[in-house]
Amino acid sequence: MASSTKPRQLGRPVSIVGAGMSQFGAFPGKDSRDLFVEAFQDMLDHLDQGMDVQDIECAYVGNYSSDLFEHQGHTAPIIADWLGMTPVPVTRIENACASSSSAMREGIMAIASGLYDIVLVGGMEKMTNLPTEGVTDVAIKNHENGALNPKAQFNVTIQSLADRRVARAQQRGLPVPEYKDEMDFLNDPQANPWIAWPLRLYDCAPITDGAACVLLVASELAHNFTDKPVHVIGTGQASGRPLHDADELTSLSAAKIAASRAYEMADVTPDDIQLAEVHDCFTIAEIVAAEDLGFFSPGEGPRAVDEGRTSLTGDKPINTSGGLKAKGHPVGASGIAQVGEIFHQLRGEAGPRQVANPNLELGLTHNVGGTGGTCVVSILQRG
Amino acid sequence: MASSTKPRQLGRPVSIVGAGMSQFGAFPGKDSRDLFVEAFQDMLDHLDQGMDVQDIECAYVGNYSSDLFEHQGHTAPIIADWLGMTPVPVTRIENACASSSSAMREGIMAIASGLYDIVLVGGMEKMTNLPTEGVTDVAIKNHENGALNPKAQFNVTIQSLADRRVARAQQRGLPVPEYKDEMDFLNDPQANPWIAWPLRLYDCAPITDGAACVLLVASELAHNFTDKPVHVIGTGQASGRPLHDADELTSLSAAKIAASRAYEMADVTPDDIQLAEVHDCFTIAEIVAAEDLGFFSPGEGPRAVDEGRTSLTGDKPINTSGGLKAKGHPVGASGIAQVGEIFHQLRGEAGPRQVANPNLELGLTHNVGGTGGTCVVSILQRG
């Protein structure tokens, strides 16, 4: 009965045939159900062969805290109602920032169990109605990617932010700062104040409203939806103890274990992964993630970023979407938004941020809840 | 691709081999993780052949609102930590009062998917740290059952409550009420005040702290745990629209659909079910549930209760545990506590509240979230 002896396999293979995402940002006039409907409509509009909403048999909604943010619990059947899907079974999954990737695992298992063929998985968070505030090479890279993502909350480069600051000072007749490059701007404590060392403002993911969803189907049915399915070939999830009990601060044990399970199931190695969306809630978290995933040796992550290896044109592009940092981080939606980005990249439809590699086949998502209490890793393959 | 044509079957059968429950009640000194540990320890103490906690591969935690009640989200990895189960994957499921039965479905599908063999499913709620307040034949019956359940919050009959009230008046030298029977007590507006017509105080389930859990395993492994497994032969879940959009007020569409799916999967009829735990958050809800489940025709539920058909010695015992009404209703724990009661009854180990039928084989649970936004029905069979 030991659990460690097996790379387990799903009883039935599962594929992704559609992905949608709302605009990410701050939307005072929308609540989370509006955002989910927007993501769902975006998915429907881009399904290769369309579908009847009534064919969806089951749904999962990742959401961290509609309870506190919107004073509304039991959100899953509300989403079902707004999508016109009642009475399909629909369940809310809450694992903090890993809520929607945990939801995706439930969708995968629901299909693999034999109970369902067609399952909608999504997530959403409405966050900006609460008061809050909230860099380095990772920030520069992810803002460059975000500038190529029309749905990103920060659809703008760090250089543009610097230029805007200069222009504003000139307009207002204030002393005009001189920035010789982006890093110079990021080192200006006026432009980029300290939050908590070593993190400045632009090291932190923003507070974001947004939703995202994907459509999972039994692989044998994928051809009914698209000629370009993306298969889920690996999934791993692990829990972790609180950060104050962690063995080290530059690695998350849950991430390493979840990754290991996903690699085993997919029968691939970190070197096989061609691009990844990782949980860059803070710039340093992207580097920790890249090392936990085995892309780089411990301590080698920063140099890989410096050398451009994780940029759009590097050998291991990371967070081509702009990541949580620039795309935005609506907690309950982030995991599925990551999956959506890999889906689009593997299908060659990521537009100006498309990774150039013509042999793109394998991508990975890495989504963390809390301070590593939950981590979910998915490995996706072009069909 | 139509979803209506099939009674779907699980890819692998799933059995229950253990069940535990904390004391239900008001516990100012405990929080939800304490309660979950208590339920887990209770389960371990009563496993027929013991087990190594490290053999558990995955866990689900049903919980409605630790966010609001305890100011703590992302509770699943905290539970894993307190049970010594880190790093197993663990996920919180929130579907209001149906949270833990929804969690059980995820556990069932996790095993049926082939990913796991041994899965812990539980739920908990810590509710009494928030200020709140909280009959008929159903109340009398369920309090009689609750009086036989040592873990029930109201481990006392309505008759005892009447006797206590009389004794208190005598002690204090106040006018002594005379109650000729339990119903007379329940009709006393001083003893049993109106909450909202037609519901009085004793028609309403209480506010409760508590936890419950069960151990699910792939049926082929059940013999490693017990000679008396209980098999999950049917599971159904459905969502429902808000009550103000319901077609009728004396039936929940989600309950009828969830039951229909579970009956189809189990290939049984309502008449085959020998006992049930149903969601009696209010006394009238038990009657609505019994009718939605097809035990009695619409409008016939009250007479069935009057005639004693749903009592411990009737032909269709309902809520032998005391139900939510007398056992208590810790929201996120209630669904799994229902499953635990059926587990114990089918194994003939329910003590003084054991149903007498020597051929007890089939039981059912019915768990509702919100005003019918979610309903989950499970059908369990003695192995």
Tab-separated table of C-alpha atoms in Angstrom, chain B residues 141 315 321 379:
chain	number	residue	atom	x	y	z
B	141	LYS	CA	-38.252	11.926	16.374
B	315	ASP	CA	-39.978	0.799	7.567
B	321	SER	CA	-28.201	9.928	14.050
B	379	ILE	CA	-25.931	5.451	-2.017
